[in-house]
Amino acid sequence: MRLRALLETNTLGLRLLGGEEELDRTVRGVMTTDLRDPSRYLSGGELVLTGLAWRRDPEDSERFVRILATAGVAGLAAGEAELGAVPDDLVQACQRHRLPLFSVVEDVSFASITEYVVRQVSSERAGDLAAVVDRHRRLMTSGPAGGGPEVVLDLLGSDLDLRAWVLSPTGRQIAGSTLADSGPELPGELAARLAGEHLAASRTGRRGPHRVTLGGATYSLFPIRYDGRDLRETLLSDWLLAVEADAGDWPEERLDLLHGVTQLIAVERDRRDAARTVRRRLAQEVLELVQTGAPPAEIAARLRVAAPVLLPGLGTAPHWQMVVARVEWENGDVPGGAVAQTLLEEVLVDPGTFGPEPSDRIAVAHTGDEAVALVPLPAVPDDSGAPEVTGLHADDLLRVVQEPLGRGLADDGRLTIGVSASVHSAEGLRGALEEARHARRVAAARPGRVCAAGHEELASHVLLLPFVPDDVRRAFTARLLDPLRDYDRRHRAELIPTLEAFLDSDGSWTRCATRLHLHVNTLRYRVGRIEQLTGRDLARLEDKLDFFLALRMS
């Protein structure tokens, strides 16, 4: 805003005392001070408000005004409450330094002037930024991207002093603004919590932005895209915009600006999704060849075509891994395959990487509610320089996505993931696919909204449990464990914990007694009571195995 506009607002109680030729100066902020030397707090363009408490004699005026003029302030407004009329020495000093001077009548507070100036400056800056954003949007929708979401986020930082980040639904940082005094990155745990808060709030049906306070800071969370479809079709795969500010008291103009920013970022998201078409098609072709039992030579030829696309500059991948994911909703009215596909493209990216590009090396196909990822594993040198292949692990995937995605799935959805071992040839892909699907079924048999299992679990008894019918499982566990549970409820005997500890100790009386902090004779009494109530003998391997499986299935 211009200084001239302040004089045109009668409610501010300002009277011009000098500097009429300088009234077209731009006001960029406001500062109230009675310090003798406020230079350290001035950056230029401010309207300075002062009660003149710094003035002890006429010479002080020259020194104070010289400091303001050197700092490049826009103007000075002196209050009449302390000294009455503004001193002539101050008027003369401002004339010498060509600094516009106003007097403020006694019944107008500095707070009122500050509030007015801040509101006007913020509104004008938002309008200017909106024009820039609109131009940028037109450029992006009609031609190549002009630097991606980072450009518009940097505009938010430089023009509105807003720190902002684009996050994936798992909390991985896609883009961030950079301010002069702080880097763009959010701590991973904080980003994941923000993503979880956004997903949970969106599932309640509340419109964004959603406000949340974490670590002493308030964040406003804006959905990047909402096109009217059922939230369950898009929520788990869409980006969000996190702004470090409380949008609750923002004017409509600023909210409209931020919604425009989200639309701009959505254009970039759509463009990058379109760029994945080739990788998705390659994955679909390989998947169909594998599922139909095509000759290994034909699959290998297709992999040779896929490798340069997925591993540019690195040649052929020495190993491949299969990952299967399934998103299911309780009433089955929303297909989960497309969401699982986009979600798997994000989940398989190293959470420590920055930006959208790392997902460009993962090819995911989908059929029905199931998505299948073909993940190349390039060899990288170890400490000795020898090539080493490091594969994905189900536990690592689960640790990254379980908390935020679990909140988005709420109480009516499930995500289950299965991970195969790595294979080094086309001949192994069919087995890897079946292995990943079996692992996903093992994960599906576990409680929880987000579950994952890996190939290493398929070599144990756990593989059998998902395929036991539910009624058989319930009858088996009830026959063995219900007598112990009933006894524990009546006598607080802790027979179930004792049984678990005894089996975990491989039937060792000494180790089990030490673990439970019991005397061996007390442990023998409890085990005897277990055998009496169930009619089983814990010295027999068959009975131990039955108890072990019953505890696992309960």
XYZ file of C-alpha atoms in Angstrom:
554
model
C 0.000 0.000 0.000
C 1.044 3.663 -0.453
C 1.575 6.198 2.355
C -1.006 8.394 0.639
C -3.705 5.790 1.363
C -3.175 6.242 5.107
C -4.175 9.904 4.917
C -7.346 8.967 3.049
C -8.490 6.759 5.951
C -10.060 9.132 8.470
C -10.408 6.554 11.240
C -6.608 6.335 11.575
C -6.350 9.885 12.921
C -3.197 10.764 10.934
C -2.166 14.338 10.056
C 0.668 15.046 7.622
C 3.406 17.276 9.067
C 5.895 17.038 6.199
C 7.074 15.045 3.197
C 4.077 15.440 0.906
C 6.266 14.805 -2.163
C 7.187 11.360 -0.776
C 3.651 10.021 -0.196
C 3.875 7.535 -3.063
C 6.332 5.423 -1.071
C 5.248 1.793 -0.616
C 4.536 0.545 2.911
C 5.642 -3.083 3.384
C 5.082 -3.359 7.118
C 4.662 -1.522 10.410
C 6.800 -1.263 13.572
C 6.179 0.385 16.950
C 9.306 1.485 18.835
C 10.621 3.882 21.475
C 14.194 2.628 21.265
C 16.874 5.264 20.729
C 18.401 3.010 18.029
C 15.914 0.562 16.456
C 18.086 -0.132 13.386
C 18.636 -3.817 14.168
C 14.884 -4.420 13.844
C 14.356 -2.515 10.576
C 14.513 -4.027 7.099
C 13.124 -1.136 5.005
C 9.655 -0.095 3.878
C 8.137 0.106 7.378
C 5.812 2.747 8.766
C 7.424 3.443 12.165
C 5.104 4.376 15.062
C 6.666 6.062 18.092
C 5.503 7.646 21.332
C 8.695 9.794 21.466
C 9.892 8.267 24.755
C 13.392 8.157 23.233
C 13.550 12.014 23.002
C 15.301 13.721 25.907
C 16.564 16.839 24.138
C 16.249 18.357 20.600
C 19.503 16.774 19.384
C 17.983 13.310 19.788
C 15.593 13.958 16.900
C 18.360 14.333 14.315
C 20.041 11.110 15.395
C 16.773 9.110 15.470
C 15.571 10.317 12.048
C 18.979 9.704 10.469
C 18.833 6.068 11.658
C 15.356 5.625 10.142
C 16.294 7.216 6.834
C 19.431 5.077 6.542
C 17.326 1.945 7.141
C 14.969 2.962 4.308
C 11.730 3.209 6.285
C 8.682 4.506 4.403
C 7.516 7.066 6.992
C 7.314 8.062 10.662
C 4.138 8.589 12.738
C 4.532 10.259 16.148
C 1.885 10.038 18.860
C 0.580 13.110 20.651
C -0.324 11.301 23.880
C 3.105 11.740 25.557
C 4.284 15.257 24.621
C 1.200 16.799 23.048
C 2.171 18.465 19.779
C 5.024 16.909 17.820
C 8.264 18.877 18.541
C 9.542 21.244 15.822
C 13.024 19.703 15.962
C 11.547 16.362 14.848
C 9.647 18.042 12.008
C 12.825 19.787 10.824
C 14.928 16.596 11.045
C 12.394 14.738 8.893
C 12.447 17.547 6.332
C 16.245 17.386 6.106
C 16.177 13.615 5.501
C 13.076 13.693 3.232
C 11.208 11.356 5.595
C 7.387 11.736 5.590
C 6.128 12.605 9.096
C 2.625 12.122 10.518
C 1.119 12.942 13.885
C -1.318 10.522 15.536
C -4.167 12.005 17.582
C -4.362 10.976 21.217
C -7.562 8.908 20.991
C -6.256 6.557 18.236
C -4.123 3.628 19.417
C -1.017 2.396 17.653
C -2.613 -1.066 17.693
C -5.463 0.159 15.470
C -3.031 1.598 12.936
C -0.899 -1.565 13.032
C -3.902 -3.823 12.445
C -5.081 -1.729 9.498
C -1.681 -1.593 7.799
C -0.983 -5.311 8.274
C -4.393 -6.236 6.870
C -3.981 -4.012 3.820
C -0.415 -5.079 3.093
C -1.252 -8.789 3.468
C -4.261 -8.477 1.172
C -2.295 -6.649 -1.514
C 0.597 -9.107 -1.357
C -1.855 -12.006 -1.626
C -3.429 -10.338 -4.662
C -0.047 -9.874 -6.312
C 0.888 -13.484 -5.602
C -2.466 -14.691 -6.901
C -1.714 -12.995 -10.212
C 1.685 -14.704 -10.358
C 0.104 -18.068 -9.513
C -2.536 -17.558 -12.193
C 0.123 -16.835 -14.822
C 2.095 -19.862 -13.691
C -1.026 -22.028 -13.883
C -1.671 -20.959 -17.458
C 1.917 -21.725 -18.385
C 1.782 -25.193 -16.822
C -1.550 -26.143 -18.360
C -0.463 -25.063 -21.840
C 3.147 -26.231 -21.944
C 6.043 -27.849 -20.088
C 6.158 -27.492 -16.314
C 7.977 -24.382 -15.139
C 10.030 -25.958 -12.390
C 7.347 -28.045 -10.719
C 5.598 -27.393 -7.379
C 8.796 -26.005 -5.840
C 8.357 -22.778 -7.848
C 4.946 -21.882 -6.460
C 5.935 -22.976 -2.933
C 8.915 -20.634 -3.084
C 6.496 -17.857 -4.063
C 4.481 -18.598 -0.922
C 7.675 -18.351 1.092
C 9.039 -15.171 -0.448
C 5.761 -13.220 -0.807
C 3.689 -14.406 2.160
C 6.377 -15.750 4.519
C 4.657 -19.152 4.524
C 6.595 -22.378 4.873
C 4.835 -25.087 2.896
C 5.434 -28.673 1.795
C 3.802 -31.115 -0.592
C 3.560 -34.519 1.093
C 2.575 -37.969 -0.096
C -0.128 -39.890 1.823
C 2.660 -41.717 3.681
C 4.312 -38.427 4.680
C 7.205 -38.528 2.220
C 8.215 -35.028 1.133
C 7.539 -34.341 -2.550
C 8.460 -30.645 -2.538
C 9.096 -27.824 -0.076
C 9.498 -24.058 0.036
C 12.788 -22.494 1.058
C 13.031 -19.452 3.296
C 16.276 -17.594 3.840
C 16.729 -18.723 7.429
C 15.557 -22.348 7.270
C 15.808 -25.381 5.059
C 12.817 -26.968 3.323
C 12.772 -30.404 4.874
C 10.371 -31.605 7.549
C 11.492 -34.289 10.013
C 10.208 -37.637 8.757
C 8.204 -38.439 11.884
C 6.471 -35.045 11.809
C 5.653 -35.379 8.101
C 4.137 -38.832 8.682
C 2.010 -37.494 11.543
C 0.772 -34.613 9.389
C -0.169 -37.066 6.635
C -2.005 -39.224 9.164
C -3.883 -36.234 10.590
C -4.920 -35.192 7.082
C -6.164 -38.678 6.179
C -8.078 -39.057 9.451
C -9.727 -35.633 9.151
C -10.659 -36.232 5.513
C -12.341 -39.549 6.356
C -14.693 -37.698 8.740
C -16.038 -35.773 5.751
C -14.819 -32.374 6.987
C -13.689 -29.992 4.269
C -10.117 -28.765 4.251
C -8.035 -27.067 5.285
C -7.625 -29.205 8.387
C -5.737 -27.537 11.236
C -3.498 -29.420 13.634
C -0.930 -28.411 16.257
C 2.157 -30.589 16.579
C 5.418 -29.822 18.361
C 4.221 -26.358 19.339
C 3.511 -25.301 15.720
C 0.149 -25.075 13.941
C -0.216 -26.499 10.442
C -3.032 -26.142 7.930
C -3.497 -29.151 5.660
C -5.012 -28.692 2.200
C -6.059 -31.576 -0.087
C -4.297 -31.329 -3.430
C -7.206 -32.676 -5.444
C -10.849 -33.436 -4.887
C -12.927 -34.181 -7.961
C -16.188 -35.308 -6.385
C -15.432 -39.030 -6.466
C -15.782 -41.250 -3.403
C -12.897 -40.345 -1.076
C -11.970 -44.014 -0.791
C -11.019 -43.990 -4.480
C -8.516 -41.146 -4.144
C -7.580 -40.371 -0.533
C -4.859 -42.979 -0.060
C -3.053 -41.943 -3.222
C -3.379 -38.142 -3.337
C -0.810 -35.583 -2.227
C -1.512 -32.893 0.369
C -0.218 -29.361 0.967
C 0.969 -28.677 4.541
C 1.378 -24.985 5.468
C 2.985 -23.905 8.724
C 0.264 -21.423 9.707
C -3.220 -21.336 11.210
C -5.660 -20.755 8.359
C -8.598 -20.443 10.742
C -8.537 -16.643 10.740
C -7.413 -16.107 7.144
C -9.484 -13.858 4.879
C -11.272 -15.449 1.946
C -8.738 -13.978 -0.484
C -5.856 -15.861 1.071
C -7.805 -19.118 1.299
C -8.726 -18.774 -2.364
C -5.066 -18.242 -3.156
C -4.028 -21.441 -1.355
C -6.770 -23.403 -3.090
C -5.395 -22.050 -6.364
C -1.961 -23.300 -5.347
C -3.356 -26.798 -4.741
C -4.961 -26.775 -8.186
C -1.647 -25.796 -9.691
C 0.137 -28.640 -7.926
C -2.632 -31.020 -9.022
C -1.797 -30.176 -12.641
C 1.788 -31.238 -12.015
C 0.593 -34.405 -10.279
C -1.590 -35.300 -13.262
C 1.314 -34.713 -15.626
C 3.583 -37.004 -13.636
C 0.885 -39.659 -13.397
C 0.567 -39.542 -17.185
C 4.326 -40.017 -17.486
C 3.970 -43.309 -15.606
C 1.813 -44.778 -18.359
C 4.755 -46.434 -20.111
C 6.041 -48.067 -16.930
C 2.583 -49.286 -15.993
C 2.077 -50.765 -19.450
C 5.418 -52.573 -19.242
C 4.460 -54.001 -15.871
C 1.081 -55.119 -17.222
C 2.703 -56.868 -20.163
C 5.239 -58.683 -17.964
C 2.510 -59.661 -15.495
C 0.318 -61.129 -18.237
C 3.239 -63.118 -19.648
C 4.108 -64.485 -16.216
C 0.515 -65.394 -15.322
C -0.180 -67.131 -18.631
C 2.961 -69.267 -18.378
C 4.807 -67.698 -21.325
C 8.239 -69.152 -22.173
C 11.057 -67.652 -20.062
C 12.799 -66.419 -23.211
C 9.770 -64.282 -24.100
C 9.581 -62.867 -20.566
C 13.325 -62.173 -20.605
C 12.966 -60.254 -23.867
C 10.245 -58.101 -22.340
C 12.442 -57.455 -19.286
C 15.252 -56.285 -21.539
C 12.834 -53.703 -22.953
C 11.718 -52.670 -19.473
C 15.158 -52.336 -17.883
C 16.309 -49.181 -19.728
C 13.015 -47.467 -18.879
C 13.160 -48.380 -15.209
C 16.923 -48.110 -14.791
C 18.108 -45.368 -17.131
C 21.858 -45.446 -17.524
C 22.291 -48.561 -15.393
C 21.675 -51.295 -17.951
C 19.918 -54.550 -17.120
C 18.831 -55.259 -13.572
C 20.557 -58.364 -12.195
C 17.645 -59.149 -9.851
C 13.908 -58.493 -9.627
C 11.380 -58.586 -6.816
C 7.599 -58.891 -6.823
C 5.360 -57.014 -4.379
C 1.604 -57.565 -4.218
C -0.820 -55.180 -2.480
C -4.563 -55.242 -2.007
C -6.906 -52.480 -0.782
C -10.309 -53.726 0.363
C -13.345 -51.956 1.809
C -15.820 -53.742 4.041
C -18.923 -53.387 1.868
C -16.985 -54.013 -1.336
C -18.616 -51.157 -3.242
C -15.365 -49.328 -4.111
C -12.728 -50.969 -6.353
C -9.304 -50.886 -4.742
C -6.994 -51.840 -7.601
C -6.247 -48.367 -8.973
C -5.702 -46.968 -5.468
C -3.447 -49.907 -4.594
C -1.468 -49.284 -7.791
C -0.789 -45.601 -7.057
C -0.218 -46.339 -3.390
C 2.286 -49.096 -4.113
C 4.214 -46.760 -6.421
C 4.649 -44.470 -3.406
C 5.136 -47.093 -0.687
C 8.041 -48.720 -2.520
C 10.030 -45.473 -2.624
C 12.718 -45.005 0.012
C 11.029 -42.657 2.557
C 14.284 -40.728 2.938
C 14.327 -39.609 -0.695
C 13.123 -36.148 -1.711
C 10.852 -35.359 -4.645
C 8.611 -37.396 -6.961
C 11.280 -38.843 -9.265
C 12.336 -41.957 -7.233
C 8.966 -43.579 -7.974
C 9.832 -43.404 -11.672
C 11.839 -46.631 -11.279
C 8.940 -48.793 -10.157
C 6.454 -50.445 -12.515
C 3.056 -51.398 -11.069
C 0.129 -53.119 -12.753
C -3.308 -53.781 -11.292
C -6.148 -56.202 -11.830
C -9.345 -55.948 -9.797
C -8.462 -55.057 -6.202
C -4.875 -56.285 -6.500
C -1.768 -54.341 -7.567
C 1.500 -56.065 -8.536
C 4.844 -54.255 -8.581
C 7.855 -55.331 -10.605
C 10.819 -53.869 -8.710
C 14.297 -53.882 -10.314
C 17.192 -54.326 -7.890
C 20.393 -52.890 -9.356
C 23.656 -54.109 -7.897
C 25.579 -51.485 -5.917
C 29.161 -51.820 -4.637
C 29.596 -52.781 -1.003
C 32.454 -51.573 1.233
C 34.898 -53.849 -0.563
C 33.727 -52.768 -4.024
C 31.975 -56.071 -4.787
C 28.454 -55.822 -6.304
C 25.671 -56.362 -3.803
C 21.896 -56.566 -4.284
C 19.709 -55.291 -1.448
C 16.047 -56.217 -1.617
C 12.901 -54.875 -0.017
C 11.751 -56.144 3.380
C 8.133 -56.296 4.494
C 8.909 -54.979 7.993
C 10.601 -51.891 6.555
C 7.608 -51.138 4.322
C 5.193 -51.617 7.190
C 7.101 -49.353 9.561
C 6.894 -46.429 7.115
C 3.225 -46.615 6.108
C 1.351 -48.262 8.971
C 0.495 -45.187 11.050
C -0.621 -42.657 8.399
C -2.366 -45.113 6.066
C -4.054 -46.873 8.976
C -5.761 -43.585 9.838
C -6.911 -43.133 6.262
C -8.363 -46.643 6.151
C -10.294 -45.790 9.339
C -12.614 -48.582 10.453
C -13.789 -49.907 7.093
C -10.681 -50.510 4.958
C -7.600 -52.743 4.870
C -4.254 -52.675 3.076
C -2.290 -55.920 2.893
C 1.136 -56.314 1.278
C 3.215 -59.368 0.347
C 6.888 -59.272 -0.651
C 8.723 -62.001 -2.581
C 12.375 -62.957 -2.450
C 14.580 -61.549 -5.210
C 15.083 -63.594 -8.387
C 17.821 -63.180 -10.958
C 16.131 -64.512 -14.095
C 12.851 -64.607 -15.980
C 12.380 -68.237 -14.948
C 11.953 -67.161 -11.334
C 9.293 -64.491 -11.826
C 6.303 -66.851 -11.780
C 7.447 -68.334 -8.488
C 8.157 -64.845 -7.116
C 4.627 -63.720 -8.007
C 3.042 -66.713 -6.274
C 5.353 -66.194 -3.302
C 4.300 -62.539 -2.980
C 0.620 -63.518 -3.217
C 1.014 -66.190 -0.535
C 2.811 -63.687 1.692
C -0.046 -61.213 1.220
C -2.546 -63.889 2.310
C -0.460 -64.445 5.427
C -0.593 -60.691 6.076
C -4.368 -60.693 5.507
C -4.790 -63.298 8.247
C -3.357 -60.893 10.821
C -5.308 -58.261 12.747
C -4.856 -54.611 11.854
C -5.708 -52.155 9.091
C -2.255 -52.249 7.470
C -0.352 -55.547 7.418
C 2.639 -56.868 5.480
C 4.474 -60.189 5.253
C 7.616 -61.275 3.464
C 8.899 -64.393 1.780
C 10.996 -65.340 4.814
C 7.803 -66.172 6.735
C 6.634 -68.722 4.181
C 9.127 -71.329 5.352
C 7.463 -71.686 8.774
C 4.218 -73.045 10.156
C 2.708 -69.549 9.783
C 2.131 -70.325 6.087
C -0.544 -72.861 7.029
C -2.613 -70.660 9.318
C -4.311 -68.364 6.770
C -5.771 -71.337 4.932
C -7.481 -72.958 7.949
C -11.241 -72.222 7.788
C -12.436 -69.740 10.398
C -14.883 -72.122 12.062
C -12.194 -74.791 12.391
C -9.789 -72.250 13.918
C -12.372 -71.079 16.432
C -13.307 -74.595 17.491
C -9.664 -75.676 17.806
C -8.599 -72.697 19.920
C -11.728 -72.800 22.077
C -11.243 -76.490 22.903
C -7.678 -75.928 24.095
C -7.676 -72.413 25.542
C -11.184 -71.657 26.827
C -10.773 -73.848 29.968
C -7.583 -71.953 30.807
C -9.167 -68.547 30.174
C -12.161 -69.412 32.367
C -9.869 -70.565 35.170
C -7.772 -67.379 34.871
C -10.889 -65.198 35.112
C -12.064 -66.950 38.260
C -8.727 -67.384 40.063
C -6.322 -64.902 38.442
C -3.948 -67.820 38.016
C -2.209 -66.505 34.848
C -2.222 -69.921 33.206
C -2.285 -68.473 29.647
C 0.836 -66.278 30.200
C 2.517 -69.236 31.899
C 1.765 -71.484 28.904
C 3.143 -68.911 26.461
C 6.339 -68.463 28.474
C 6.793 -72.236 28.872
C 6.561 -72.804 25.106
C 8.822 -69.827 24.341
C 11.392 -71.333 26.734
C 11.318 -74.631 24.793
C 9.938 -76.451 27.847
C 12.891 -75.516 30.082
C 11.677 -75.318 33.685
C 14.625 -73.226 34.847
C 14.503 -70.652 32.040
C 10.733 -70.322 32.248
C 10.748 -69.906 36.041
C 13.443 -67.225 35.753
C 11.521 -65.417 33.027
C 8.310 -65.380 35.108
C 10.139 -64.667 38.400
C 8.617 -67.819 39.942
C 9.928 -70.675 42.027
C 10.234 -73.846 39.955
C 7.726 -75.633 42.195
C 5.155 -72.881 41.541
C 5.753 -73.246 37.801
C 5.304 -77.029 38.047
C 2.004 -76.511 39.868
C 0.717 -74.177 37.129
C 1.756 -76.503 34.297
C 0.083 -79.379 36.117
C -3.114 -77.369 36.371
C -2.942 -76.625 32.584
C -2.597 -80.333 31.843
C -5.437 -81.221 34.239
C -7.855 -78.674 32.705
C -7.104 -79.578 29.075
C -6.320 -83.275 29.285
C -3.013 -82.645 27.459
C 0.591 -83.525 28.364
C 3.123 -80.747 27.861
C 5.918 -83.308 27.818
C 4.615 -84.571 24.456
C 5.734 -82.778 21.253
C 2.294 -83.139 19.635
C 0.529 -81.439 22.552
C 3.124 -78.666 22.672
C 2.583 -78.010 18.955
C -1.209 -77.920 19.378
C -0.943 -75.364 22.171
C 1.541 -73.322 20.110
C -0.781 -73.180 17.082
C -3.825 -72.410 19.236
C -2.053 -69.432 20.775
C -1.006 -68.188 17.327
C -4.541 -68.475 15.932
C -6.282 -66.916 18.931
